[in-house]
């Protein structure tokens, strides 16, 4: 007898429970419909046919149990089968007859089921105890047997072996013969990939097996399940549970599944029925070592090794697990892929070069049809020239040669490239042969039928609006997720996504689609994208008049009331967009007289209208605040700030950083060939032509003068006359030189560009690593917070094209290089080996604290500094580094692994909550990748899908800054003035040649 929990449900949620509480014979057709509506949304039954669900509605019972209730004990004879609707339950097994000895081997969560021993009256194999308040659906033995006989194929996927998976290969699932008991010795099946495991994975499997036998030996044992004994097996759910308990690097069950999949793919772990996909279910798996009879238990020495190497092994598997998990998903038949599977594939497709130009909808369609294909041997011919084209391929791993008869190898394609599409598009023979260039190549394949269907679907769902015979707006039609009718989709059940159009038509459509009765909708998201990205295709000088015209637009037909309604709603939409536009642009608006004037004029219009239309008054108050802020800020901007040597970190003042604006002025040294200099005072956004003009006033002539960025290594970069705001683009120790073209060869760096000749060990070694990391993060946050979202766009599309400055972004990106060179400089200027080892430990600790503070930009900079050849070659130093720090460093390096488009980093950052300082160079790379892979205009129409993709990357920055930097740490209340000053005035060597020479002087190359 179990105690039921009575909870307070709403009347709506209790209605189906009341129906289930009735005796089955008393349930009406209406009762069944109410229960059915609830069970259709239950995870446990999401794949069940409606007829089976109706039968469950007629015979099931509802139970809600308190935490800690024992449902039944190991050894009991079962009377019911259960499905978990919500909550979770612990599965406990005892090797003795004492219930006190029972250990929890796994947890059953929402969507799982248990109790199938009722099929043959065998004793319960485990004790089930509620872990929290849990809702269950219970079916009594007689009814469940009846359902099993009629619907066993549906039920088999939900319950444990042998009824479910163990017989999945059979043509029909039948009740087994009780007398036929088999040892089920392992026999390699034809399904298994007969490959030799790599040494690394073989070792990983051995470490995990030994660790399990040392820590939880009950997990590997003979499993007597119904009529068969499965020798020396583990259970999938137990393996996942155990792995998650062992390491902080395992964050989720999905991640753990991927890690076990690595072993399964290599044959180090095997499913007893040779299935190739590891599942977090009650399925049996066996380690390779346990396939032989009487496999030896690990020795004491092996147990010790497994303890020492377990964390490194789990770290290794956590790094290669995501790829194995991806391959596992791609090996599934498309019809078997879950919504989570499709989302994982889609996320992968976002970073594949060959697909960068495709729309979001097409990528999501591809996620449902892509097939994984791999080939082991170099020289394998994928297809021959002249053959019929049947598939399109994308290279996931490896490379191929493109071979044409009579010409040989004409090119090589690598990871991210695609081939074979032309023959499908043109329905023509293959134009070349494709031959594997290396072993073990992986591909994504789209077959012709799916390829053509997607193309047809895209065209069928494309709506084109024309004016004067020309396309002016292209929309993509798709079913709305909020479809409510079951009688087919009417037009109201479709949503329309802007793909391309003229700027005016895109704006008109987005305003029409704006919902005034909601806080945020998908159309508002598109409006947000428009407000952010419009500077690329319609500058403010053109946008402001268009917005004003929309605001004053009148309805041309309809009754007087309809005209009034149109006018009101239209004005409210435009006001909302203008406020959104002002919010996105922020301080950037104050730099444009035209934009400030528009806001003032727009406010006057709204104020006048609000007198006759009271419904506008709420928005008017908000608008007044925005206009007042921009007008006052504009007035204060008229007083230009003089930024004394603002970009020279050495003399920088220590007050909190404020955003630098285009009109702010700077005092800057421009050097001549003889190392004399001229100090000029100009606005930050000054063009090179204007700088040369200012210098020429003092040099006497501007004829043939060029402006040069001269690095400390003597490398020269000549600026173009139209380049703007070049002061912030100099390298860390770079200087600006002006000279005639014929003097370029005589330019040499000035002595101060060389950087320090001694390290700062004496002061630096006294500073706490955590203090340093805190103040580095504090300063980096100030720099990061100064970067305006629009600067990311100006940088991507070319600031010379939009005539805008990116000075705040430039300085933040330069900070990354500065920290990197600071690490290398300090290491190479430390002459004493013992102190160098201490310094290496300190930098690894600083990196760890930066990661803890979610300053991933500085974290990457420090680790990249340590991996610089000038530091990584210091073998004597690294040899003396304690193993603990070597492991930390190895873990950090793996996080920086650039393979699969920095997958390791992306998975890590996706789990973090803001505030975050992201690895900015990667975000810049993502935006450049999207920009270069997609045209800005298609047939003279704005490619709005491209704008949406770039806006999504910018919104990552917005998300990272959505919370202020205020670490919950006693450090926050301390000033540490000496540390604060130090990290803001780093003195570095940025000449790689000099650093390498210093490194060789410290530790000459061993003969």
mmCIF file with all atom_site columns, N, CA and C in Angstrom, residues 351 792 796 809 812-813 816 856-857 860 864 895-907 909 918-930 953 956-957:
data_model
loop_
_atom_site.group_PDB
_atom_site.id
_atom_site.type_symbol
_atom_site.label_atom_id
_atom_site.label_alt_id
_atom_site.label_comp_id
_atom_site.label_asym_id
_atom_site.label_entity_id
_atom_site.label_seq_id
_atom_site.pdbx_PDB_ins_code
_atom_site.Cartn_x
_atom_site.Cartn_y
_atom_site.Cartn_z
_atom_site.occupancy
_atom_site.B_iso_or_equiv
_atom_site.pdbx_formal_charge
_atom_site.auth_seq_id
_atom_site.auth_comp_id
_atom_site.auth_asym_id
_atom_site.auth_atom_id
_atom_site.pdbx_PDB_model_num
ATOM 1   N N  . UNK A 1 351 ? 27.445 26.393 -39.377 1.00 0.00 ? 351 UNK A N  1
ATOM 2   C CA . UNK A 1 351 ? 28.867 26.716 -39.461 1.00 0.00 ? 351 UNK A CA 1
ATOM 3   C C  . UNK A 1 351 ? 29.566 26.007 -40.612 1.00 0.00 ? 351 UNK A C  1
ATOM 4   N N  . UNK A 1 792 ? 30.249 46.650 -34.785 1.00 0.00 ? 792 UNK A N  1
ATOM 5   C CA . UNK A 1 792 ? 30.446 45.304 -35.345 1.00 0.00 ? 792 UNK A CA 1
ATOM 6   C C  . UNK A 1 792 ? 30.050 45.270 -36.826 1.00 0.00 ? 792 UNK A C  1
ATOM 7   N N  . UNK A 1 796 ? 32.454 44.810 -40.141 1.00 0.00 ? 796 UNK A N  1
ATOM 8   C CA . UNK A 1 796 ? 32.187 43.710 -41.075 1.00 0.00 ? 796 UNK A CA 1
ATOM 9   C C  . UNK A 1 796 ? 32.014 44.209 -42.503 1.00 0.00 ? 796 UNK A C  1
ATOM 10  N N  . UNK A 1 809 ? 35.672 49.212 -30.743 1.00 0.00 ? 809 UNK A N  1
ATOM 11  C CA . UNK A 1 809 ? 35.893 47.812 -31.098 1.00 0.00 ? 809 UNK A CA 1
ATOM 12  C C  . UNK A 1 809 ? 37.375 47.559 -31.372 1.00 0.00 ? 809 UNK A C  1
ATOM 13  N N  . UNK A 1 812 ? 39.253 47.225 -28.150 1.00 0.00 ? 812 UNK A N  1
ATOM 14  C CA . UNK A 1 812 ? 38.955 45.965 -27.461 1.00 0.00 ? 812 UNK A CA 1
ATOM 15  C C  . UNK A 1 812 ? 39.683 44.800 -28.135 1.00 0.00 ? 812 UNK A C  1
ATOM 16  N N  . UNK A 1 813 ? 39.706 44.791 -29.465 1.00 0.00 ? 813 UNK A N  1
ATOM 17  C CA . UNK A 1 813 ? 40.423 43.738 -30.184 1.00 0.00 ? 813 UNK A CA 1
ATOM 18  C C  . UNK A 1 813 ? 41.926 43.839 -29.939 1.00 0.00 ? 813 UNK A C  1
ATOM 19  N N  . UNK A 1 816 ? 43.146 42.188 -26.728 1.00 0.00 ? 816 UNK A N  1
ATOM 20  C CA . UNK A 1 816 ? 43.386 40.746 -26.828 1.00 0.00 ? 816 UNK A CA 1
ATOM 21  C C  . UNK A 1 816 ? 44.855 40.492 -27.173 1.00 0.00 ? 816 UNK A C  1
ATOM 22  N N  . UNK A 1 856 ? 36.119 35.187 -21.302 1.00 0.00 ? 856 UNK A N  1
ATOM 23  C CA . UNK A 1 856 ? 36.679 34.212 -22.236 1.00 0.00 ? 856 UNK A CA 1
ATOM 24  C C  . UNK A 1 856 ? 37.654 34.863 -23.203 1.00 0.00 ? 856 UNK A C  1
ATOM 25  N N  . UNK A 1 857 ? 37.530 36.166 -23.399 1.00 0.00 ? 857 UNK A N  1
ATOM 26  C CA . UNK A 1 857 ? 38.460 36.872 -24.272 1.00 0.00 ? 857 UNK A CA 1
ATOM 27  C C  . UNK A 1 857 ? 39.867 36.849 -23.671 1.00 0.00 ? 857 UNK A C  1
ATOM 28  N N  . UNK A 1 860 ? 41.302 33.195 -23.463 1.00 0.00 ? 860 UNK A N  1
ATOM 29  C CA . UNK A 1 860 ? 41.908 32.764 -24.725 1.00 0.00 ? 860 UNK A CA 1
ATOM 30  C C  . UNK A 1 860 ? 43.253 33.447 -24.948 1.00 0.00 ? 860 UNK A C  1
ATOM 31  N N  . UNK A 1 864 ? 46.603 31.405 -25.426 1.00 0.00 ? 864 UNK A N  1
ATOM 32  C CA . UNK A 1 864 ? 47.286 31.538 -26.720 1.00 0.00 ? 864 UNK A CA 1
ATOM 33  C C  . UNK A 1 864 ? 48.691 32.095 -26.533 1.00 0.00 ? 864 UNK A C  1
ATOM 34  N N  . UNK A 1 895 ? 39.817 23.366 -24.905 1.00 0.00 ? 895 UNK A N  1
ATOM 35  C CA . UNK A 1 895 ? 38.692 24.287 -25.035 1.00 0.00 ? 895 UNK A CA 1
ATOM 36  C C  . UNK A 1 895 ? 38.917 25.246 -26.203 1.00 0.00 ? 895 UNK A C  1
ATOM 37  N N  . UNK A 1 896 ? 40.184 25.479 -26.534 1.00 0.00 ? 896 UNK A N  1
ATOM 38  C CA . UNK A 1 896 ? 40.525 26.386 -27.637 1.00 0.00 ? 896 UNK A CA 1
ATOM 39  C C  . UNK A 1 896 ? 40.611 25.667 -28.987 1.00 0.00 ? 896 UNK A C  1
ATOM 40  N N  . UNK A 1 897 ? 40.400 24.364 -28.985 1.00 0.00 ? 897 UNK A N  1
ATOM 41  C CA . UNK A 1 897 ? 40.523 23.575 -30.211 1.00 0.00 ? 897 UNK A CA 1
ATOM 42  C C  . UNK A 1 897 ? 39.672 24.194 -31.331 1.00 0.00 ? 897 UNK A C  1
ATOM 43  N N  . UNK A 1 898 ? 40.307 24.604 -32.432 1.00 0.00 ? 898 UNK A N  1
ATOM 44  C CA . UNK A 1 898 ? 39.541 25.281 -33.491 1.00 0.00 ? 898 UNK A CA 1
ATOM 45  C C  . UNK A 1 898 ? 38.750 24.343 -34.393 1.00 0.00 ? 898 UNK A C  1
ATOM 46  N N  . UNK A 1 899 ? 38.928 23.017 -34.227 1.00 0.00 ? 899 UNK A N  1
ATOM 47  C CA . UNK A 1 899 ? 38.257 22.090 -35.144 1.00 0.00 ? 899 UNK A CA 1
ATOM 48  C C  . UNK A 1 899 ? 36.745 22.188 -35.015 1.00 0.00 ? 899 UNK A C  1
ATOM 49  N N  . UNK A 1 900 ? 36.083 21.833 -36.115 1.00 0.00 ? 900 UNK A N  1
ATOM 50  C CA . UNK A 1 900 ? 34.621 21.895 -36.216 1.00 0.00 ? 900 UNK A CA 1
ATOM 51  C C  . UNK A 1 900 ? 34.121 23.270 -35.798 1.00 0.00 ? 900 UNK A C  1
ATOM 52  N N  . UNK A 1 901 ? 34.854 24.281 -36.310 1.00 0.00 ? 901 UNK A N  1
ATOM 53  C CA . UNK A 1 901 ? 34.484 25.681 -36.073 1.00 0.00 ? 901 UNK A CA 1
ATOM 54  C C  . UNK A 1 901 ? 34.356 25.990 -34.573 1.00 0.00 ? 901 UNK A C  1
ATOM 55  N N  . UNK A 1 902 ? 35.423 25.640 -33.837 1.00 0.00 ? 902 UNK A N  1
ATOM 56  C CA . UNK A 1 902 ? 35.499 25.932 -32.394 1.00 0.00 ? 902 UNK A CA 1
ATOM 57  C C  . UNK A 1 902 ? 34.310 25.336 -31.631 1.00 0.00 ? 902 UNK A C  1
ATOM 58  N N  . UNK A 1 903 ? 33.966 24.105 -31.977 1.00 0.00 ? 903 UNK A N  1
ATOM 59  C CA . UNK A 1 903 ? 32.805 23.467 -31.339 1.00 0.00 ? 903 UNK A CA 1
ATOM 60  C C  . UNK A 1 903 ? 32.958 23.414 -29.810 1.00 0.00 ? 903 UNK A C  1
ATOM 61  N N  . UNK A 1 904 ? 34.179 23.083 -29.316 1.00 0.00 ? 904 UNK A N  1
ATOM 62  C CA . UNK A 1 904 ? 34.375 22.947 -27.863 1.00 0.00 ? 904 UNK A CA 1
ATOM 63  C C  . UNK A 1 904 ? 34.060 24.264 -27.155 1.00 0.00 ? 904 UNK A C  1
ATOM 64  N N  . UNK A 1 905 ? 34.532 25.373 -27.717 1.00 0.00 ? 905 UNK A N  1
ATOM 65  C CA . UNK A 1 905 ? 34.261 26.684 -27.124 1.00 0.00 ? 905 UNK A CA 1
ATOM 66  C C  . UNK A 1 905 ? 32.768 27.008 -27.185 1.00 0.00 ? 905 UNK A C  1
ATOM 67  N N  . UNK A 1 906 ? 32.156 26.763 -28.326 1.00 0.00 ? 906 UNK A N  1
ATOM 68  C CA . UNK A 1 906 ? 30.743 27.118 -28.493 1.00 0.00 ? 906 UNK A CA 1
ATOM 69  C C  . UNK A 1 906 ? 29.855 26.332 -27.520 1.00 0.00 ? 906 UNK A C  1
ATOM 70  N N  . UNK A 1 907 ? 30.184 25.049 -27.304 1.00 0.00 ? 907 UNK A N  1
ATOM 71  C CA . UNK A 1 907 ? 29.405 24.247 -26.360 1.00 0.00 ? 907 UNK A CA 1
ATOM 72  C C  . UNK A 1 907 ? 29.559 24.785 -24.936 1.00 0.00 ? 907 UNK A C  1
ATOM 73  N N  . UNK A 1 909 ? 30.400 28.008 -23.997 1.00 0.00 ? 909 UNK A N  1
ATOM 74  C CA . UNK A 1 909 ? 29.808 29.342 -23.815 1.00 0.00 ? 909 UNK A CA 1
ATOM 75  C C  . UNK A 1 909 ? 28.279 29.269 -23.830 1.00 0.00 ? 909 UNK A C  1
ATOM 76  N N  . UNK A 1 918 ? 32.881 37.572 -24.372 1.00 0.00 ? 918 UNK A N  1
ATOM 77  C CA . UNK A 1 918 ? 33.113 36.473 -25.313 1.00 0.00 ? 918 UNK A CA 1
ATOM 78  C C  . UNK A 1 918 ? 34.465 36.594 -26.011 1.00 0.00 ? 918 UNK A C  1
ATOM 79  N N  . UNK A 1 919 ? 34.853 35.511 -26.659 1.00 0.00 ? 919 UNK A N  1
ATOM 80  C CA . UNK A 1 919 ? 36.067 35.504 -27.481 1.00 0.00 ? 919 UNK A CA 1
ATOM 81  C C  . UNK A 1 919 ? 35.751 36.297 -28.747 1.00 0.00 ? 919 UNK A C  1
ATOM 82  N N  . UNK A 1 920 ? 36.056 37.590 -28.706 1.00 0.00 ? 920 UNK A N  1
ATOM 83  C CA . UNK A 1 920 ? 35.591 38.502 -29.749 1.00 0.00 ? 920 UNK A CA 1
ATOM 84  C C  . UNK A 1 920 ? 36.122 38.184 -31.149 1.00 0.00 ? 920 UNK A C  1
ATOM 85  N N  . UNK A 1 921 ? 37.393 37.769 -31.308 1.00 0.00 ? 921 UNK A N  1
ATOM 86  C CA . UNK A 1 921 ? 37.855 37.438 -32.668 1.00 0.00 ? 921 UNK A CA 1
ATOM 87  C C  . UNK A 1 921 ? 36.989 36.382 -33.359 1.00 0.00 ? 921 UNK A C  1
ATOM 88  N N  . UNK A 1 922 ? 36.413 35.446 -32.589 1.00 0.00 ? 922 UNK A N  1
ATOM 89  C CA . UNK A 1 922 ? 35.568 34.416 -33.204 1.00 0.00 ? 922 UNK A CA 1
ATOM 90  C C  . UNK A 1 922 ? 34.238 35.005 -33.662 1.00 0.00 ? 922 UNK A C  1
ATOM 91  N N  . UNK A 1 923 ? 33.666 35.927 -32.874 1.00 0.00 ? 923 UNK A N  1
ATOM 92  C CA . UNK A 1 923 ? 32.423 36.583 -33.300 1.00 0.00 ? 923 UNK A CA 1
ATOM 93  C C  . UNK A 1 923 ? 32.651 37.386 -34.577 1.00 0.00 ? 923 UNK A C  1
ATOM 94  N N  . UNK A 1 924 ? 33.789 38.068 -34.638 1.00 0.00 ? 924 UNK A N  1
ATOM 95  C CA . UNK A 1 924 ? 34.125 38.827 -35.850 1.00 0.00 ? 924 UNK A CA 1
ATOM 96  C C  . UNK A 1 924 ? 34.255 37.878 -37.035 1.00 0.00 ? 924 UNK A C  1
ATOM 97  N N  . UNK A 1 925 ? 34.893 36.716 -36.794 1.00 0.00 ? 925 UNK A N  1
ATOM 98  C CA . UNK A 1 925 ? 35.058 35.718 -37.860 1.00 0.00 ? 925 UNK A CA 1
ATOM 99  C C  . UNK A 1 925 ? 33.695 35.211 -38.334 1.00 0.00 ? 925 UNK A C  1
ATOM 100 N N  . UNK A 1 926 ? 32.777 34.965 -37.390 1.00 0.00 ? 926 UNK A N  1
ATOM 101 C CA . UNK A 1 926 ? 31.434 34.484 -37.755 1.00 0.00 ? 926 UNK A CA 1
ATOM 102 C C  . UNK A 1 926 ? 30.713 35.491 -38.651 1.00 0.00 ? 926 UNK A C  1
ATOM 103 N N  . UNK A 1 927 ? 30.813 36.768 -38.286 1.00 0.00 ? 927 UNK A N  1
ATOM 104 C CA . UNK A 1 927 ? 30.129 37.802 -39.073 1.00 0.00 ? 927 UNK A CA 1
ATOM 105 C C  . UNK A 1 927 ? 30.756 37.941 -40.453 1.00 0.00 ? 927 UNK A C  1
ATOM 106 N N  . UNK A 1 928 ? 32.090 37.867 -40.507 1.00 0.00 ? 928 UNK A N  1
ATOM 107 C CA . UNK A 1 928 ? 32.786 37.949 -41.797 1.00 0.00 ? 928 UNK A CA 1
ATOM 108 C C  . UNK A 1 928 ? 32.416 36.750 -42.664 1.00 0.00 ? 928 UNK A C  1
ATOM 109 N N  . UNK A 1 929 ? 32.340 35.570 -42.042 1.00 0.00 ? 929 UNK A N  1
ATOM 110 C CA . UNK A 1 929 ? 31.964 34.327 -42.728 1.00 0.00 ? 929 UNK A CA 1
ATOM 111 C C  . UNK A 1 929 ? 30.594 34.481 -43.387 1.00 0.00 ? 929 UNK A C  1
ATOM 112 N N  . UNK A 1 930 ? 29.631 35.010 -42.630 1.00 0.00 ? 930 UNK A N  1
ATOM 113 C CA . UNK A 1 930 ? 28.277 35.215 -43.168 1.00 0.00 ? 930 UNK A CA 1
ATOM 114 C C  . UNK A 1 930 ? 28.286 36.283 -44.253 1.00 0.00 ? 930 UNK A C  1
ATOM 115 N N  . UNK A 1 953 ? 24.179 37.210 -34.769 1.00 0.00 ? 953 UNK A N  1
ATOM 116 C CA . UNK A 1 953 ? 25.510 37.221 -34.149 1.00 0.00 ? 953 UNK A CA 1
ATOM 117 C C  . UNK A 1 953 ? 25.675 38.451 -33.265 1.00 0.00 ? 953 UNK A C  1
ATOM 118 N N  . UNK A 1 956 ? 24.218 38.084 -29.920 1.00 0.00 ? 956 UNK A N  1
ATOM 119 C CA . UNK A 1 956 ? 25.023 37.335 -28.945 1.00 0.00 ? 956 UNK A CA 1
ATOM 120 C C  . UNK A 1 956 ? 25.755 38.316 -28.036 1.00 0.00 ? 956 UNK A C  1
ATOM 121 N N  . UNK A 1 957 ? 26.307 39.378 -28.642 1.00 0.00 ? 957 UNK A N  1
ATOM 122 C CA . UNK A 1 957 ? 26.980 40.425 -27.855 1.00 0.00 ? 957 UNK A CA 1
ATOM 123 C C  . UNK A 1 957 ? 25.965 41.085 -26.919 1.00 0.00 ? 957 UNK A C  1
#
